[in-house]
mmCIF file with all atom_site columns, N, CA and C in Angstrom:
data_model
loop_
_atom_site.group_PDB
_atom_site.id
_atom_site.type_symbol
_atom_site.label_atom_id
_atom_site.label_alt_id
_atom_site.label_comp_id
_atom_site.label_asym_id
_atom_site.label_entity_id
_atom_site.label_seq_id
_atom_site.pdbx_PDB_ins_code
_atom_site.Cartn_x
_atom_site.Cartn_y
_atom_site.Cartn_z
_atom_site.occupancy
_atom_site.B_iso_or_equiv
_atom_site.pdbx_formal_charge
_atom_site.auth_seq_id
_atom_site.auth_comp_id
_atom_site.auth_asym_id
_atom_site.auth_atom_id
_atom_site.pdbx_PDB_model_num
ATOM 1   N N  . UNK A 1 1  ? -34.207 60.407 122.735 1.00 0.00 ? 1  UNK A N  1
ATOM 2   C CA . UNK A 1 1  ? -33.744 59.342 121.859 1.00 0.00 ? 1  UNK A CA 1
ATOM 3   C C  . UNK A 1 1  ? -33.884 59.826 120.414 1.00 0.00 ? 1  UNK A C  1
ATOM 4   N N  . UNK A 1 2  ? -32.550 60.006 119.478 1.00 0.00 ? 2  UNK A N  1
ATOM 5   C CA . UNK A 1 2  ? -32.674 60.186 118.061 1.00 0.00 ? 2  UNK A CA 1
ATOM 6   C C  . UNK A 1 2  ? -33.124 59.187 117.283 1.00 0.00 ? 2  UNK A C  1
ATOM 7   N N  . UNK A 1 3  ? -33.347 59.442 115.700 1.00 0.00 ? 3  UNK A N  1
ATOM 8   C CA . UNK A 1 3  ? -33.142 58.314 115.479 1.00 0.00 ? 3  UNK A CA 1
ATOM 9   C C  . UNK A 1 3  ? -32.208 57.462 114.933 1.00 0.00 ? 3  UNK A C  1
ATOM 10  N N  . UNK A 1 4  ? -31.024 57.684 115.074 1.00 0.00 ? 4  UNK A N  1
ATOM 11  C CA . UNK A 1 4  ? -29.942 56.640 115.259 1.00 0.00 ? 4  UNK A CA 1
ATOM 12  C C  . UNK A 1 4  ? -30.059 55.853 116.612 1.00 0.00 ? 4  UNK A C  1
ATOM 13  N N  . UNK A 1 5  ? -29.986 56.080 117.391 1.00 0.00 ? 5  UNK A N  1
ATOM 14  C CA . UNK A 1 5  ? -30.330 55.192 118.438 1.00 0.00 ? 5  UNK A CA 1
ATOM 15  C C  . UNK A 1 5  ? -31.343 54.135 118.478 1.00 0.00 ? 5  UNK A C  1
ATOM 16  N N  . UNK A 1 6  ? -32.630 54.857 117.811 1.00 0.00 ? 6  UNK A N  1
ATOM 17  C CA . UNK A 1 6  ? -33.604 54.139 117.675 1.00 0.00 ? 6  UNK A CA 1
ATOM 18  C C  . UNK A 1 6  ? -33.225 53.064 116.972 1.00 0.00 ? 6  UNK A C  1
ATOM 19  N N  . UNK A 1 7  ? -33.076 53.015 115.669 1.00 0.00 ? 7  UNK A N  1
ATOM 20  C CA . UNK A 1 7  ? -32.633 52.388 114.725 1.00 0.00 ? 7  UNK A CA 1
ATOM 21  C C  . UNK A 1 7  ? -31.453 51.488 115.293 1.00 0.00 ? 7  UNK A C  1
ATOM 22  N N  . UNK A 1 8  ? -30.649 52.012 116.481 1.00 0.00 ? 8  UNK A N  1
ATOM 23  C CA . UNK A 1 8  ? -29.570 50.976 116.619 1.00 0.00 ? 8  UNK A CA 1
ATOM 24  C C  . UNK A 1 8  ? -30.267 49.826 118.124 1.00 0.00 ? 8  UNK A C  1
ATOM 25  N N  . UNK A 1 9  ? -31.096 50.820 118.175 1.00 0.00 ? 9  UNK A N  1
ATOM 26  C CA . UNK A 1 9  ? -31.606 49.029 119.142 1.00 0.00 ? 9  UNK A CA 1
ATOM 27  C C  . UNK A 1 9  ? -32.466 48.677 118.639 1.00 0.00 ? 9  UNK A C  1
ATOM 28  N N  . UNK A 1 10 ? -33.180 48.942 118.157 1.00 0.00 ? 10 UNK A N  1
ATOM 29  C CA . UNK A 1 10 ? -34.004 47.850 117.370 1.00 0.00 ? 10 UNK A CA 1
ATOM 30  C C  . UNK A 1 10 ? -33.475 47.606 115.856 1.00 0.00 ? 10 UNK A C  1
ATOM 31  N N  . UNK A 1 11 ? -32.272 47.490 115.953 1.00 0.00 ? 11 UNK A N  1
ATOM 32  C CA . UNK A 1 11 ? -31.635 46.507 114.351 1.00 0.00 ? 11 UNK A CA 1
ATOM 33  C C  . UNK A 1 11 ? -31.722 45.176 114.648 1.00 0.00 ? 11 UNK A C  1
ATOM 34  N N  . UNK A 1 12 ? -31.993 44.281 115.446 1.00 0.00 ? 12 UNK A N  1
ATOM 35  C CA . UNK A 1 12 ? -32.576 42.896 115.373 1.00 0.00 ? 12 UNK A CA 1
ATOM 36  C C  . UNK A 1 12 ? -33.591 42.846 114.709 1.00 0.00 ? 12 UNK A C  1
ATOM 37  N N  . UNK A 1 13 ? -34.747 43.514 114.772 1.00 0.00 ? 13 UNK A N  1
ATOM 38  C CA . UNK A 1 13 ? -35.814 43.723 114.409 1.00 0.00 ? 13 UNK A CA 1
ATOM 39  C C  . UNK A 1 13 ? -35.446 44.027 113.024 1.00 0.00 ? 13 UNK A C  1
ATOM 40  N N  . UNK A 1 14 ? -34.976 44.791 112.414 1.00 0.00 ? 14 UNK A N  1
ATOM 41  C CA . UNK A 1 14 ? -35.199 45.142 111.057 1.00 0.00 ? 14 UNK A CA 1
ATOM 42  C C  . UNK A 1 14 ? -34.301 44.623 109.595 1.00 0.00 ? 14 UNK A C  1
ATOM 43  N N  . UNK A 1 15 ? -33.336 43.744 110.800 1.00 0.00 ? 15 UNK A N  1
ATOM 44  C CA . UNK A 1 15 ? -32.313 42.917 109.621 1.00 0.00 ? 15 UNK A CA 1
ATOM 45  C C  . UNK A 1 15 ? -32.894 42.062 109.106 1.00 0.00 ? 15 UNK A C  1
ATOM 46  N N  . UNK A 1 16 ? -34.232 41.212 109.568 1.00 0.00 ? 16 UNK A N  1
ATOM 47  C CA . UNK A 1 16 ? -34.963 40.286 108.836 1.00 0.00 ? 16 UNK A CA 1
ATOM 48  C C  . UNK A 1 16 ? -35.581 41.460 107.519 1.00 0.00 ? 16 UNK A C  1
ATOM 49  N N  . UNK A 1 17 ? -35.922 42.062 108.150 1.00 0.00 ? 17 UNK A N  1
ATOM 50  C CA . UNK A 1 17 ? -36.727 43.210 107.047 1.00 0.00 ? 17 UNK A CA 1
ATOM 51  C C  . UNK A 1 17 ? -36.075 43.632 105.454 1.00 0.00 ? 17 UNK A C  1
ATOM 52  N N  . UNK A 1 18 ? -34.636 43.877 106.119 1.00 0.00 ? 18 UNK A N  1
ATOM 53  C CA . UNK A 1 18 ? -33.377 44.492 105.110 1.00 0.00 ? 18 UNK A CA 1
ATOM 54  C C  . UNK A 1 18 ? -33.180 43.461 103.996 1.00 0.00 ? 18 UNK A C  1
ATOM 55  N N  . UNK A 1 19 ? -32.970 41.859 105.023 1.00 0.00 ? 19 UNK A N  1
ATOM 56  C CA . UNK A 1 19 ? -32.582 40.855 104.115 1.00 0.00 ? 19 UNK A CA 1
ATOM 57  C C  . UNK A 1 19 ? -33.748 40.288 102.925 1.00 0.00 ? 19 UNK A C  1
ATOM 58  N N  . UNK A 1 20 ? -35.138 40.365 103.488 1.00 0.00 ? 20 UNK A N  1
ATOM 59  C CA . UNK A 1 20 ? -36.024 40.178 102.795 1.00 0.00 ? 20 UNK A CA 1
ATOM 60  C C  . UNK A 1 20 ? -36.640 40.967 101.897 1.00 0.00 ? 20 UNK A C  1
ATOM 61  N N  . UNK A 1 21 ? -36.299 42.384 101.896 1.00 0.00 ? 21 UNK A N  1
ATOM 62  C CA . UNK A 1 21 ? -36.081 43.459 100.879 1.00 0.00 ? 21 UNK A CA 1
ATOM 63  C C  . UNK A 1 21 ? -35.032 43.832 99.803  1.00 0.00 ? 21 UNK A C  1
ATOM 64  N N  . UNK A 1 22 ? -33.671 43.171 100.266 1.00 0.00 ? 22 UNK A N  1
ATOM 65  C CA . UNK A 1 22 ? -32.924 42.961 98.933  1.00 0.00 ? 22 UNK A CA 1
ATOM 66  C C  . UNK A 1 22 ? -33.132 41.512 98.287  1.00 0.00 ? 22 UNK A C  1
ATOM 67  N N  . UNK A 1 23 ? -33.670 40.522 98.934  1.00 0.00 ? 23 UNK A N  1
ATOM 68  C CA . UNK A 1 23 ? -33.708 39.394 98.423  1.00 0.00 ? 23 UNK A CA 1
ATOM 69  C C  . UNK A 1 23 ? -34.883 39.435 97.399  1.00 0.00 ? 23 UNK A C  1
ATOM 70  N N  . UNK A 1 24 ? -36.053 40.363 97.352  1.00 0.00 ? 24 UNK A N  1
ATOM 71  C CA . UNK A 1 24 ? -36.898 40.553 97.258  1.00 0.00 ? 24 UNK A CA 1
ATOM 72  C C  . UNK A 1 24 ? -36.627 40.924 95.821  1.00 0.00 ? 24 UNK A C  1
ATOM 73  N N  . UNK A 1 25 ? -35.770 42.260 96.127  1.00 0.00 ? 25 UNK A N  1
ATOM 74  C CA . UNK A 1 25 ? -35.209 43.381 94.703  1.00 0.00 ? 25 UNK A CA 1
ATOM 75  C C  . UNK A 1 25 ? -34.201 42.349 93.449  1.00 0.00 ? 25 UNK A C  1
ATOM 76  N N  . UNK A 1 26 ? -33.470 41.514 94.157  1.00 0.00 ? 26 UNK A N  1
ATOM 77  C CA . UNK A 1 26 ? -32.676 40.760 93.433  1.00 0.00 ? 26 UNK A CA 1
ATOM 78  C C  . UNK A 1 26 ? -33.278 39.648 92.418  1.00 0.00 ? 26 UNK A C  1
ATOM 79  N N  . UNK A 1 27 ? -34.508 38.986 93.238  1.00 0.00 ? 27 UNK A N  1
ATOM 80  C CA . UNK A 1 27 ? -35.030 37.859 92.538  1.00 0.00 ? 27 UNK A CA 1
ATOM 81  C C  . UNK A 1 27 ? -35.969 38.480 91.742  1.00 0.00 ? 27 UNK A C  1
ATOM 82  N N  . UNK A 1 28 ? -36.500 39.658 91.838  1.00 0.00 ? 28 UNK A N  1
ATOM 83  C CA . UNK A 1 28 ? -37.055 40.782 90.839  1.00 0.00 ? 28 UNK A CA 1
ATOM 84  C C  . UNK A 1 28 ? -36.323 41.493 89.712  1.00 0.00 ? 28 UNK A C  1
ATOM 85  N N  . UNK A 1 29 ? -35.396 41.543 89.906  1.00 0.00 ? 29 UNK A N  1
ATOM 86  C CA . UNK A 1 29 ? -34.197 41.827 88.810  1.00 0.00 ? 29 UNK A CA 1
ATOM 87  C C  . UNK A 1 29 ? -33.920 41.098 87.896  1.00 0.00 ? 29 UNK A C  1
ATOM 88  N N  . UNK A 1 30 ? -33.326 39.840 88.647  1.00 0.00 ? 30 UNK A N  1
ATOM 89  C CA . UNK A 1 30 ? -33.184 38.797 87.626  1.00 0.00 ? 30 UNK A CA 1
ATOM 90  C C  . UNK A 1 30 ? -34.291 38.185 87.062  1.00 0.00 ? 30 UNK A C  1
ATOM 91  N N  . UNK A 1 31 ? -35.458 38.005 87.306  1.00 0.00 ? 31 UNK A N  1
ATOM 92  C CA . UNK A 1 31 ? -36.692 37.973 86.382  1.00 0.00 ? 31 UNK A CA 1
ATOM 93  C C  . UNK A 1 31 ? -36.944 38.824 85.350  1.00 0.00 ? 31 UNK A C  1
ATOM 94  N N  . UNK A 1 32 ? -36.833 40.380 85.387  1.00 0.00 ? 32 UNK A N  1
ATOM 95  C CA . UNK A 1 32 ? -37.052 41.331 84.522  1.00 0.00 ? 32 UNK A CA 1
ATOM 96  C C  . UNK A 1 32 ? -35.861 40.538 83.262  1.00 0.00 ? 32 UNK A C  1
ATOM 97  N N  . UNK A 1 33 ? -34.519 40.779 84.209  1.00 0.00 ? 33 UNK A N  1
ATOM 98  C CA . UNK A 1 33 ? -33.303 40.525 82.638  1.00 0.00 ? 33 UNK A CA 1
ATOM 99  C C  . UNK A 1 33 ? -33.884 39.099 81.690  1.00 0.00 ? 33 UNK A C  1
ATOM 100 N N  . UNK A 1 34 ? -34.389 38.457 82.720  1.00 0.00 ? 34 UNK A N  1
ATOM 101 C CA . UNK A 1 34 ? -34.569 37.010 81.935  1.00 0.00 ? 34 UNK A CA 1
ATOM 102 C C  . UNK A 1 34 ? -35.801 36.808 81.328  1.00 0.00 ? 34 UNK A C  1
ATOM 103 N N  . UNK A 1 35 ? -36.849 37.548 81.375  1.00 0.00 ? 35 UNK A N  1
ATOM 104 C CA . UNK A 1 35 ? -38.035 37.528 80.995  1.00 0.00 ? 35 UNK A CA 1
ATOM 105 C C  . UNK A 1 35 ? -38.599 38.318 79.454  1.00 0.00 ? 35 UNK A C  1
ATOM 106 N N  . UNK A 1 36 ? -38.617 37.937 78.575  1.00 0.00 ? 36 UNK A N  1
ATOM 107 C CA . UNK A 1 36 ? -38.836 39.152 77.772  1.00 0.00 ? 36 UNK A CA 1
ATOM 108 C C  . UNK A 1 36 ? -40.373 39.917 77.564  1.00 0.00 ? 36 UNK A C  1
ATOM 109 N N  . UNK A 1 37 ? -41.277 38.727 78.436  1.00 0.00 ? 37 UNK A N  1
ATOM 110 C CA . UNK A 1 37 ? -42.707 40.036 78.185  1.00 0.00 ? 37 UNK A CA 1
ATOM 111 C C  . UNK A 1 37 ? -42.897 39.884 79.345  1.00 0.00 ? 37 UNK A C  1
ATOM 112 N N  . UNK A 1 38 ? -44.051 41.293 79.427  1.00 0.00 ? 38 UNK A N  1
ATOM 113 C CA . UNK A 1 38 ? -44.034 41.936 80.353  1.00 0.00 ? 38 UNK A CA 1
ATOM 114 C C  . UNK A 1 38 ? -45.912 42.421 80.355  1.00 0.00 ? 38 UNK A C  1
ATOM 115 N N  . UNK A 1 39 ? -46.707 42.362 81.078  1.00 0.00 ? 39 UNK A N  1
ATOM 116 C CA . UNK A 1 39 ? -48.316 42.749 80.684  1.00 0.00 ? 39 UNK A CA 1
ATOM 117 C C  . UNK A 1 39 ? -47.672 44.166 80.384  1.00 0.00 ? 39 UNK A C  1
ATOM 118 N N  . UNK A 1 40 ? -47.509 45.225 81.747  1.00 0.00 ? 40 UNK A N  1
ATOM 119 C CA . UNK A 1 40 ? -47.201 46.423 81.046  1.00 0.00 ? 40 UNK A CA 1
ATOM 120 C C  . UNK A 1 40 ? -46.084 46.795 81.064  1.00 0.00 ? 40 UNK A C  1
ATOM 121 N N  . UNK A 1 41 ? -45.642 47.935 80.063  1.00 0.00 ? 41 UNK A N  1
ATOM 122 C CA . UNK A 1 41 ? -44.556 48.776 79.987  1.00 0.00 ? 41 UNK A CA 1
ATOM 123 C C  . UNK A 1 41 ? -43.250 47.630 79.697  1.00 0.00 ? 41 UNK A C  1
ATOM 124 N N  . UNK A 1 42 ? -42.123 47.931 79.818  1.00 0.00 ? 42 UNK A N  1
ATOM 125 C CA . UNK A 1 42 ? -40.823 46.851 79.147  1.00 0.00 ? 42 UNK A CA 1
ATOM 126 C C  . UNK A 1 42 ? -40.413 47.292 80.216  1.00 0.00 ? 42 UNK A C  1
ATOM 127 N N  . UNK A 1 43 ? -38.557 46.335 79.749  1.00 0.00 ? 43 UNK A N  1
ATOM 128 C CA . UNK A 1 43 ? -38.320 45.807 80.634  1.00 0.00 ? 43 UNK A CA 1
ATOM 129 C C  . UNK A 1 43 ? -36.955 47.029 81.324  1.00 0.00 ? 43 UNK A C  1
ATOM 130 N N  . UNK A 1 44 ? -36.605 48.471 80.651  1.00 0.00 ? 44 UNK A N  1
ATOM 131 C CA . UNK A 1 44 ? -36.425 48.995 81.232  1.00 0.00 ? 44 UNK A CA 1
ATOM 132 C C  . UNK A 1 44 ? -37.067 49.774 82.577  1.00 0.00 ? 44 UNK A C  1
ATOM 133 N N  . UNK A 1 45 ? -38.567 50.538 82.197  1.00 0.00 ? 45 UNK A N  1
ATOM 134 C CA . UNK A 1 45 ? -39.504 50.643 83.079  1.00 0.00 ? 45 UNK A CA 1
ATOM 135 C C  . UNK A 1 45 ? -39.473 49.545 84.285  1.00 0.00 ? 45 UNK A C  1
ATOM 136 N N  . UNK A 1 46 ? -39.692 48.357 84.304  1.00 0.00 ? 46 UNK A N  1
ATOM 137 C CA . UNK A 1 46 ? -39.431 47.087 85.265  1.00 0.00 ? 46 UNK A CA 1
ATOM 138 C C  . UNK A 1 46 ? -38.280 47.736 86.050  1.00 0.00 ? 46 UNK A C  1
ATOM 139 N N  . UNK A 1 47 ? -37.507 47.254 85.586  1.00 0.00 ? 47 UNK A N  1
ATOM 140 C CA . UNK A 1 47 ? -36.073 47.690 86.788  1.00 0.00 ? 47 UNK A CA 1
ATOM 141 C C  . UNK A 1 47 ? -35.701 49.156 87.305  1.00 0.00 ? 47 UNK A C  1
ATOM 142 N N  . UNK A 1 48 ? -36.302 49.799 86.892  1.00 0.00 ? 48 UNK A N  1
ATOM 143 C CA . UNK A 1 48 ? -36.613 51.230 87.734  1.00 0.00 ? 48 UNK A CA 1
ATOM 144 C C  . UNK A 1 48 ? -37.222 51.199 88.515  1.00 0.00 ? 48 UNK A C  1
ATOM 145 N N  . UNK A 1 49 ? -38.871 50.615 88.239  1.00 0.00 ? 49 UNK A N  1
ATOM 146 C CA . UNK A 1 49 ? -39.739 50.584 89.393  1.00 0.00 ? 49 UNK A CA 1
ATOM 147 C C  . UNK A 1 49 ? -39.109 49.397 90.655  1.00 0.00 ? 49 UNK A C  1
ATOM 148 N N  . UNK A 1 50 ? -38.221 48.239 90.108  1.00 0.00 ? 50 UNK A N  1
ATOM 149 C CA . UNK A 1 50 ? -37.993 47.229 91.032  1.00 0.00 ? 50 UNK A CA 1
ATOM 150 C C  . UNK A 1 50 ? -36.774 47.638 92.023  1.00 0.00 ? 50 UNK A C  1
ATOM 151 N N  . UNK A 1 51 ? -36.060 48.432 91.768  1.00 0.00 ? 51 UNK A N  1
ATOM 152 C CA . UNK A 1 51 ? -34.723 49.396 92.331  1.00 0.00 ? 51 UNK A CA 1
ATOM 153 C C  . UNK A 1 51 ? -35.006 50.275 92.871  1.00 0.00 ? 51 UNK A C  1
ATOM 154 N N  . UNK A 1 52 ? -35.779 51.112 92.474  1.00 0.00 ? 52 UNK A N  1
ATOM 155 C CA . UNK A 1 52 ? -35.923 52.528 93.210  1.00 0.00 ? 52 UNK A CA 1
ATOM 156 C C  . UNK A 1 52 ? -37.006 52.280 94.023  1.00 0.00 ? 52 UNK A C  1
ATOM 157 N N  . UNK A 1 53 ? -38.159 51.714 93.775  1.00 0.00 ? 53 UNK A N  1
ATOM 158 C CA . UNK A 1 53 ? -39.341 51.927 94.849  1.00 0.00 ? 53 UNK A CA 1
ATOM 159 C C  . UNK A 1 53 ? -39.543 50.348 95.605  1.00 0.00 ? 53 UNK A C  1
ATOM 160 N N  . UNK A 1 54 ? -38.150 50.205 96.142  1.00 0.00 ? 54 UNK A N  1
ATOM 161 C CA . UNK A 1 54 ? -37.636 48.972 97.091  1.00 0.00 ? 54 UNK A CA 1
ATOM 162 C C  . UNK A 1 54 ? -39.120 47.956 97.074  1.00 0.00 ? 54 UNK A C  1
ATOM 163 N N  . UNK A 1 55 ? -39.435 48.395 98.442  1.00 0.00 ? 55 UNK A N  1
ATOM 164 C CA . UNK A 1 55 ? -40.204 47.391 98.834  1.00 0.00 ? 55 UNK A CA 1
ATOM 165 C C  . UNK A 1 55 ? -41.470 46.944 98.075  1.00 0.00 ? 55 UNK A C  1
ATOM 166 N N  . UNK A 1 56 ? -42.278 48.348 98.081  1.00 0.00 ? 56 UNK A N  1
ATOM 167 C CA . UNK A 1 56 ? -43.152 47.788 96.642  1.00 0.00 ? 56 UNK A CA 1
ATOM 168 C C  . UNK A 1 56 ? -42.970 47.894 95.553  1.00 0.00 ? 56 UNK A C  1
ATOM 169 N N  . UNK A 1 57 ? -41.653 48.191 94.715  1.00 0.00 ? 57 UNK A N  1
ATOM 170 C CA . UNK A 1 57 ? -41.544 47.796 93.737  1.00 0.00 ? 57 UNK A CA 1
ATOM 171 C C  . UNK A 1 57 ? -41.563 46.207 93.002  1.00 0.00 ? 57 UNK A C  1
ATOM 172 N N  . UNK A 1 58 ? -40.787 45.840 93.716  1.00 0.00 ? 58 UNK A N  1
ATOM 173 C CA . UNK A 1 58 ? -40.350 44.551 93.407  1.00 0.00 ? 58 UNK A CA 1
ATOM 174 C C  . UNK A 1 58 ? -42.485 43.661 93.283  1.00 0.00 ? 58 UNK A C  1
ATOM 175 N N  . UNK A 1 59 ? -42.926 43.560 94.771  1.00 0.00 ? 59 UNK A N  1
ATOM 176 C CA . UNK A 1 59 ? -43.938 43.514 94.585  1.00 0.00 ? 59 UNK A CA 1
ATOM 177 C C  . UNK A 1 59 ? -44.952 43.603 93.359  1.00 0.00 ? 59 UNK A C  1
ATOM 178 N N  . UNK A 1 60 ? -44.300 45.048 92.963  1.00 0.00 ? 60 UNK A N  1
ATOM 179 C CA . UNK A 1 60 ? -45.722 45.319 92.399  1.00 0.00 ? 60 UNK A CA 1
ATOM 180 C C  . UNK A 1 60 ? -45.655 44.663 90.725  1.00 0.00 ? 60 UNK A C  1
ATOM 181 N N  . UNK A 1 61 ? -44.360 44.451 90.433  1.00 0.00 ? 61 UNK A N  1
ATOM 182 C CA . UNK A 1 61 ? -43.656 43.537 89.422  1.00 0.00 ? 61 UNK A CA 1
ATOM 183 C C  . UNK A 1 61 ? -44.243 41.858 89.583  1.00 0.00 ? 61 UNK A C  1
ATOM 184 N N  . UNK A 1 62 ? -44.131 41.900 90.703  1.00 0.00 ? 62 UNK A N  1
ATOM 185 C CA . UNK A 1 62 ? -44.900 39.994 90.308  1.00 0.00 ? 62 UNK A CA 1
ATOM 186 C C  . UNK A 1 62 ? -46.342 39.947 90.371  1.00 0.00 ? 62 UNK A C  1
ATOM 187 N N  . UNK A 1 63 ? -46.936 41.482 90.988  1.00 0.00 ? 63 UNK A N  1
ATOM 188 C CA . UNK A 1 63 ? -48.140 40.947 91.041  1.00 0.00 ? 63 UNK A CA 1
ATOM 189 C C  . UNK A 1 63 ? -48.947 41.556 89.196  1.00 0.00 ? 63 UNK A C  1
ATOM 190 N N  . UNK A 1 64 ? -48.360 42.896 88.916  1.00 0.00 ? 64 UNK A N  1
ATOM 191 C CA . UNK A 1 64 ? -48.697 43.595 87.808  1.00 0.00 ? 64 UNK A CA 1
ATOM 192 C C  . UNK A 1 64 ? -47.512 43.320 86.427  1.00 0.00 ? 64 UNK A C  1
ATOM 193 N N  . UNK A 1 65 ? -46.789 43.079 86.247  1.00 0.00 ? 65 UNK A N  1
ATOM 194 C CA . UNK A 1 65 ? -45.869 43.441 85.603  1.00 0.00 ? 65 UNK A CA 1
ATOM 195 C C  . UNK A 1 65 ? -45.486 41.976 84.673  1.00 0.00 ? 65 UNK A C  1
ATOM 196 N N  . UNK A 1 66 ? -45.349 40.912 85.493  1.00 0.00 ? 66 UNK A N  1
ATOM 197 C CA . UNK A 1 66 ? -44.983 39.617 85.167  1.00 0.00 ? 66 UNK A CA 1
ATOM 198 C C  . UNK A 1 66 ? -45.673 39.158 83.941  1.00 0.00 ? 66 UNK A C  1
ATOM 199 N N  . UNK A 1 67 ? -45.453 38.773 82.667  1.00 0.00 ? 67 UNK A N  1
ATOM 200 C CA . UNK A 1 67 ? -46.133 38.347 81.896  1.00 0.00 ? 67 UNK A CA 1
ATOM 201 C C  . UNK A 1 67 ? -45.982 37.035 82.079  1.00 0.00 ? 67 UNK A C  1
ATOM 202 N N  . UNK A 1 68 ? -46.910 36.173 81.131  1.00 0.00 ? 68 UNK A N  1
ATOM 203 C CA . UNK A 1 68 ? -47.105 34.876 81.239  1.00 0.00 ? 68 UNK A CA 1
ATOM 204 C C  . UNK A 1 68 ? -45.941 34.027 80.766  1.00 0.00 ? 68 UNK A C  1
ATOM 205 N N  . UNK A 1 69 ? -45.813 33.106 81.252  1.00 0.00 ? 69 UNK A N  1
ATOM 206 C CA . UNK A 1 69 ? -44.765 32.208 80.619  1.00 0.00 ? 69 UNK A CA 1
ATOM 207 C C  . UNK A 1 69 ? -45.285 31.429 79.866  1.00 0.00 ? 69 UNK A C  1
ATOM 208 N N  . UNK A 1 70 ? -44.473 30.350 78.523  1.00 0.00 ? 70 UNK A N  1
ATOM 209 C CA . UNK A 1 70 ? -44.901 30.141 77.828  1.00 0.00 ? 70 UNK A CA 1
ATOM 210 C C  . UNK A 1 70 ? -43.863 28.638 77.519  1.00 0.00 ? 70 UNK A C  1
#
């Protein structure tokens, strides 16, 4: 078994995964554009880390990154 195969029977399994990883990246995106502070680094840095390093990026943006609202 390759792993395309693999991957093609268990895609039930991982479309919850897919959908909750771009939904994830998106509502992380649009926070960065709409937000103007940030604890660290700006808001280009933000959307690099929230795009490129998928799953914990986005993450690591609401838990580190998010500045306070006001």
């Amino acid at each position: 078994m390759n792993n395309s195969e693999l991957f093609f029977n268990n895609l039930p399994l991982f479309i919850p995964l897919i959908l909750l990883n771009i939904g994830l990246m998106i509502t992380a995106v649009i926070h960065v554009l709409k937000h103007p502070k940030y604890r660290f680094g700006n808001q280009v840095f933000w959307l690099i880390v929230v795009v490129f390093f998928q799953f914990f990026g986005p993450v690591l943006y609401f838990v580190f990154g998010k500045g306070d609202e006001e």
